[in-house]
PDB file of N, CA and C in Angstrom:
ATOM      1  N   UNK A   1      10.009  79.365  69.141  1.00  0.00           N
ATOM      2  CA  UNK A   1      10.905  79.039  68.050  1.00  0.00           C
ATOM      3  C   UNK A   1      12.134  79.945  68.119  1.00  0.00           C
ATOM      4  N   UNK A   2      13.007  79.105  68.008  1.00  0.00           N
ATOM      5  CA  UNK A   2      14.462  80.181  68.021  1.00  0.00           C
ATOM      6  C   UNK A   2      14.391  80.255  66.306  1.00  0.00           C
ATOM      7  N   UNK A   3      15.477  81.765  66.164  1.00  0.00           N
ATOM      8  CA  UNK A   3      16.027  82.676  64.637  1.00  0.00           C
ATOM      9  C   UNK A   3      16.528  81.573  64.264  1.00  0.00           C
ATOM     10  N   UNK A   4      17.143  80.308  64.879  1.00  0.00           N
ATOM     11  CA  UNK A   4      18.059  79.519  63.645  1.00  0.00           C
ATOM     12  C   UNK A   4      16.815  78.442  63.102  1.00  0.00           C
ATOM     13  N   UNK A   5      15.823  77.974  63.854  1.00  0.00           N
ATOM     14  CA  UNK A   5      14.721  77.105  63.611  1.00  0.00           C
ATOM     15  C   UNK A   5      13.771  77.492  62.543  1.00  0.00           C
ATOM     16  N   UNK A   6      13.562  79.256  62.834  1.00  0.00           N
ATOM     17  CA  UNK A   6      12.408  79.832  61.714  1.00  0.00           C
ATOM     18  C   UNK A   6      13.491  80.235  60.431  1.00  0.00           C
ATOM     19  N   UNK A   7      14.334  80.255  60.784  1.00  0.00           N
ATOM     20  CA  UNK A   7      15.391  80.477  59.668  1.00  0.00           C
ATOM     21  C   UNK A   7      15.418  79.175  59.012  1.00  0.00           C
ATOM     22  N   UNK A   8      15.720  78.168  59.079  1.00  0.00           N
ATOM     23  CA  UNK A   8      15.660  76.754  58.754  1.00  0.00           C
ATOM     24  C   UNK A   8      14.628  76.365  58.123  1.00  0.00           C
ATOM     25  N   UNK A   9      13.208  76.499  58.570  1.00  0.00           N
ATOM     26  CA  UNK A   9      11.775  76.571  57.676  1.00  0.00           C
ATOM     27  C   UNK A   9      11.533  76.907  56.690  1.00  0.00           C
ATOM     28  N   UNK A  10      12.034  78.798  56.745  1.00  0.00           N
ATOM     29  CA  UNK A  10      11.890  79.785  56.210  1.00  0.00           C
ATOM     30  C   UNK A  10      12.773  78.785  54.665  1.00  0.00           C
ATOM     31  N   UNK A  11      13.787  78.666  54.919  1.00  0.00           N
ATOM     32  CA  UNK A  11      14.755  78.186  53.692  1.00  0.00           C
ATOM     33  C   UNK A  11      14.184  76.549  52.595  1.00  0.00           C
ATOM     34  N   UNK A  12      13.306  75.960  53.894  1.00  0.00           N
ATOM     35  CA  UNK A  12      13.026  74.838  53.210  1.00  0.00           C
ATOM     36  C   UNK A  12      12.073  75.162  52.461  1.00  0.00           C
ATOM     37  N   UNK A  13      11.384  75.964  52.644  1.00  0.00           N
ATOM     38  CA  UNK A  13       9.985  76.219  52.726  1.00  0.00           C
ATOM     39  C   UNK A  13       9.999  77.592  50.921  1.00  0.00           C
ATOM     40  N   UNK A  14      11.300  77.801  50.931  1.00  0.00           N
ATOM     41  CA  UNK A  14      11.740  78.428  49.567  1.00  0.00           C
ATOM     42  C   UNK A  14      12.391  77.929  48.573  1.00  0.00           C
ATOM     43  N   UNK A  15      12.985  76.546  49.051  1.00  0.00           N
ATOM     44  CA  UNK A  15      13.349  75.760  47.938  1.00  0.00           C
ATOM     45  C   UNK A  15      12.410  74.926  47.840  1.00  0.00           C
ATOM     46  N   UNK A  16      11.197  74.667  48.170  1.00  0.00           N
ATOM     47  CA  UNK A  16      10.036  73.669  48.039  1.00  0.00           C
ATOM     48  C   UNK A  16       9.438  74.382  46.747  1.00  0.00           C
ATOM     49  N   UNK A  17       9.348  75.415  46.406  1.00  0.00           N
ATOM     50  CA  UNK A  17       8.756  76.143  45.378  1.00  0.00           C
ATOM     51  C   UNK A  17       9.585  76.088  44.426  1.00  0.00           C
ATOM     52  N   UNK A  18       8.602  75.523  43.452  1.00  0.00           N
ATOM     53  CA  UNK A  18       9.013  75.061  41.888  1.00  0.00           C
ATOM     54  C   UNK A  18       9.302  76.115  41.010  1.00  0.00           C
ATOM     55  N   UNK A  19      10.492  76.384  40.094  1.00  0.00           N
ATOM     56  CA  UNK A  19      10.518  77.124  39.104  1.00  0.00           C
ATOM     57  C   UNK A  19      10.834  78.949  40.162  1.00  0.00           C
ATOM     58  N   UNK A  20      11.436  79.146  40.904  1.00  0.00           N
ATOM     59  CA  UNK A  20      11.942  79.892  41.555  1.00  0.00           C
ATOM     60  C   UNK A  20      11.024  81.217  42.086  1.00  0.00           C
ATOM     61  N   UNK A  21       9.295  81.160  41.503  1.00  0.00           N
ATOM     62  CA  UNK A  21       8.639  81.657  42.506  1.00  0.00           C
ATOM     63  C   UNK A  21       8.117  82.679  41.166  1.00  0.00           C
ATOM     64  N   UNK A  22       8.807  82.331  40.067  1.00  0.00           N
ATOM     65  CA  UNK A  22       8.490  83.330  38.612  1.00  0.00           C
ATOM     66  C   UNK A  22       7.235  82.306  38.183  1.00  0.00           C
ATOM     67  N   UNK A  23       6.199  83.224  37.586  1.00  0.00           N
ATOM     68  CA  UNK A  23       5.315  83.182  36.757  1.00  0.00           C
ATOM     69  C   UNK A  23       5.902  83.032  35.508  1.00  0.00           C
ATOM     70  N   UNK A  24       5.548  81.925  34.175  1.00  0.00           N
ATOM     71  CA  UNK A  24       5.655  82.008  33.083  1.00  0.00           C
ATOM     72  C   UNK A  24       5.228  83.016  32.476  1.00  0.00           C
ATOM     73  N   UNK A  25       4.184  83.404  32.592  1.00  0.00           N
ATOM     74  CA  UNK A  25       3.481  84.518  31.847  1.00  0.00           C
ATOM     75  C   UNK A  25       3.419  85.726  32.240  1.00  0.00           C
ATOM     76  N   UNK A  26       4.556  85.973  33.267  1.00  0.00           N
ATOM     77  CA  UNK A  26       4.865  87.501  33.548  1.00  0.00           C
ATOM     78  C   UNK A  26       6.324  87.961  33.085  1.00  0.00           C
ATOM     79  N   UNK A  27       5.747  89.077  31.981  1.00  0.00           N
ATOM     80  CA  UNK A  27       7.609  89.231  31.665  1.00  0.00           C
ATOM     81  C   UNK A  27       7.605  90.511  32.310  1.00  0.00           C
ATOM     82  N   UNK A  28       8.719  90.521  33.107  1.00  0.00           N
ATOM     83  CA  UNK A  28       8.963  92.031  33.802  1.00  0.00           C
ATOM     84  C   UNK A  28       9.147  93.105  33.316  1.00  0.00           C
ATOM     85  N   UNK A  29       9.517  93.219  32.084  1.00  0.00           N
ATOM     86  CA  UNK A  29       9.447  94.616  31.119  1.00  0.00           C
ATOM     87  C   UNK A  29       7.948  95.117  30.717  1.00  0.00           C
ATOM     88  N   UNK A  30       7.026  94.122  30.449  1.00  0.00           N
ATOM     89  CA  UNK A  30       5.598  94.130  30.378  1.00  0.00           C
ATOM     90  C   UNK A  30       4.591  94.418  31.853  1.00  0.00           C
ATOM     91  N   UNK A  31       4.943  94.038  32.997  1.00  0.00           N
ATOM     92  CA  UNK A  31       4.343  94.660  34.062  1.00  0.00           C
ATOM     93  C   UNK A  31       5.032  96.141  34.421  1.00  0.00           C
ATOM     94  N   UNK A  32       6.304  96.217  34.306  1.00  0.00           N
ATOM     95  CA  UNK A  32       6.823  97.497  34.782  1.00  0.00           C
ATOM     96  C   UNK A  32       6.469  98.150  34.012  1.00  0.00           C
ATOM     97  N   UNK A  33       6.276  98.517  32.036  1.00  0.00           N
ATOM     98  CA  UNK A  33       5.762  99.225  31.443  1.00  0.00           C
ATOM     99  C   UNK A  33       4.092  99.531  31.682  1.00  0.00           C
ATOM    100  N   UNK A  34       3.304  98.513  32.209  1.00  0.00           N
ATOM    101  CA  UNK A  34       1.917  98.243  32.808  1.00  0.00           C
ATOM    102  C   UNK A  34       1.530  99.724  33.716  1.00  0.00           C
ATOM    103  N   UNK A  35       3.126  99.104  34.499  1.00  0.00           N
ATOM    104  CA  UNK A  35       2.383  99.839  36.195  1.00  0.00           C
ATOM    105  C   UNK A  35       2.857 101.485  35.728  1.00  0.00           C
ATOM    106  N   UNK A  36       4.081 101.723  35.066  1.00  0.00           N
ATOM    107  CA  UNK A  36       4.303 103.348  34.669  1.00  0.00           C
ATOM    108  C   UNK A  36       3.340 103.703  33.811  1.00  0.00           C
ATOM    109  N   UNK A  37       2.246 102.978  32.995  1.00  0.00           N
ATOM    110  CA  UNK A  37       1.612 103.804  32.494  1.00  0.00           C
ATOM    111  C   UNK A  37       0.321 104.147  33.152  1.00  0.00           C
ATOM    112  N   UNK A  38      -0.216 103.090  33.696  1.00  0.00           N
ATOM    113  CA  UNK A  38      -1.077 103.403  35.014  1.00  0.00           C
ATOM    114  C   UNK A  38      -0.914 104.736  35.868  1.00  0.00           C
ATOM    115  N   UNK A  39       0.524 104.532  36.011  1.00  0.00           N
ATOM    116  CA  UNK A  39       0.622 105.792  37.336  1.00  0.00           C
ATOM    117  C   UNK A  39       0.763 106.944  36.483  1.00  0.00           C
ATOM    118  N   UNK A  40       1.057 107.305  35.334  1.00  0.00           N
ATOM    119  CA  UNK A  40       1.297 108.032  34.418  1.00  0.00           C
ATOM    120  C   UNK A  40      -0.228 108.566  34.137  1.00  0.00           C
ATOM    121  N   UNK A  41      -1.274 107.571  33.825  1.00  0.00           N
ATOM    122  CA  UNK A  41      -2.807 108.097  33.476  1.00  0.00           C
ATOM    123  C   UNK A  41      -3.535 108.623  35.068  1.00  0.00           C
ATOM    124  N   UNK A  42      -2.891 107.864  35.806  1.00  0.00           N
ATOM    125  CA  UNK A  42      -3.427 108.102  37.152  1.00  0.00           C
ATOM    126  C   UNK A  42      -3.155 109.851  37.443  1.00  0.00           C
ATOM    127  N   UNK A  43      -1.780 110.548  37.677  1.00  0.00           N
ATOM    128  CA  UNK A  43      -1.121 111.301  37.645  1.00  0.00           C
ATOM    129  C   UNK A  43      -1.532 112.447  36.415  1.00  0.00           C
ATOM    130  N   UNK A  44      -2.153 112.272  35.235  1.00  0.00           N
ATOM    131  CA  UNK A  44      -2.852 112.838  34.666  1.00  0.00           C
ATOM    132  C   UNK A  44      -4.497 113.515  34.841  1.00  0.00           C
ATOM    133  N   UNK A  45      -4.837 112.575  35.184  1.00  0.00           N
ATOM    134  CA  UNK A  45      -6.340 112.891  35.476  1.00  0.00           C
ATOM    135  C   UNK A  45      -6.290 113.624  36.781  1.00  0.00           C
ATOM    136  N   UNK A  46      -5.235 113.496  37.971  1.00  0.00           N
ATOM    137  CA  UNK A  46      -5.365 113.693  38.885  1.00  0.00           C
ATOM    138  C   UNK A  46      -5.279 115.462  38.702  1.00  0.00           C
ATOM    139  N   UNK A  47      -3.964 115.865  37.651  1.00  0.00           N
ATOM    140  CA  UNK A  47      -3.393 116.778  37.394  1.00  0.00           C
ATOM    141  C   UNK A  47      -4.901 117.815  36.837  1.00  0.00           C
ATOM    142  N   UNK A  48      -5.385 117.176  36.002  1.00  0.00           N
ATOM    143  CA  UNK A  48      -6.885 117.560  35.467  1.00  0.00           C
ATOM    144  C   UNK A  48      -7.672 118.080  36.390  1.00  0.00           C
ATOM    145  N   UNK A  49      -8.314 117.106  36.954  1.00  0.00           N
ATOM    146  CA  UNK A  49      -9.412 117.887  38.215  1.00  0.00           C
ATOM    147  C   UNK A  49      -8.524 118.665  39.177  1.00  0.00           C
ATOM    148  N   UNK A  50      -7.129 118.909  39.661  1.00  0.00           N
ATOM    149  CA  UNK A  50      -6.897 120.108  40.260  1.00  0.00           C
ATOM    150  C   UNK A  50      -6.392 120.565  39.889  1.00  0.00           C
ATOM    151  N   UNK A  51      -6.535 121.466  39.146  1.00  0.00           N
ATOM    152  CA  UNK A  51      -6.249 122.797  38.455  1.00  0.00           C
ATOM    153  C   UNK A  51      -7.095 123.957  38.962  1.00  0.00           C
ATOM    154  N   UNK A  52      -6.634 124.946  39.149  1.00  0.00           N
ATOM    155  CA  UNK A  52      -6.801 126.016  39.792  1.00  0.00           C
ATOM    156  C   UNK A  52      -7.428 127.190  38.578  1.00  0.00           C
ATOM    157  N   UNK A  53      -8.809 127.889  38.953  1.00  0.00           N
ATOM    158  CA  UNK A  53      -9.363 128.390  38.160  1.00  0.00           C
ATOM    159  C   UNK A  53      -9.838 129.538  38.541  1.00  0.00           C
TER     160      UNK A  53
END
């Protein structure tokens, strides 16, 4: 396959997908607040068990 052929696919193959590839039920302020508090509790506990005694 030549770059202009998989390029050509690649493009059909992204406008074939309905509604631009977004989930209704994902609002991006609600996963990004999700994942910082995750890494935030993660980053806590971690902070916990190594501590130096």
């Amino acid at each position: 396959m030549s770059l202009n052929s998989t390029a050509t696919h690649l493009v059909t193959l992204a406008e074939a997908s309905e509604g631009g590839g977004r989930h209704q039920s994902l609002e991006p302020l609600v996963v990004g607040a999700g994942a910082l508090i995750a890494l935030l509790l993660l980053l806590w506990i971690t902070t916990r068990f190594n501590r130096d005694r």
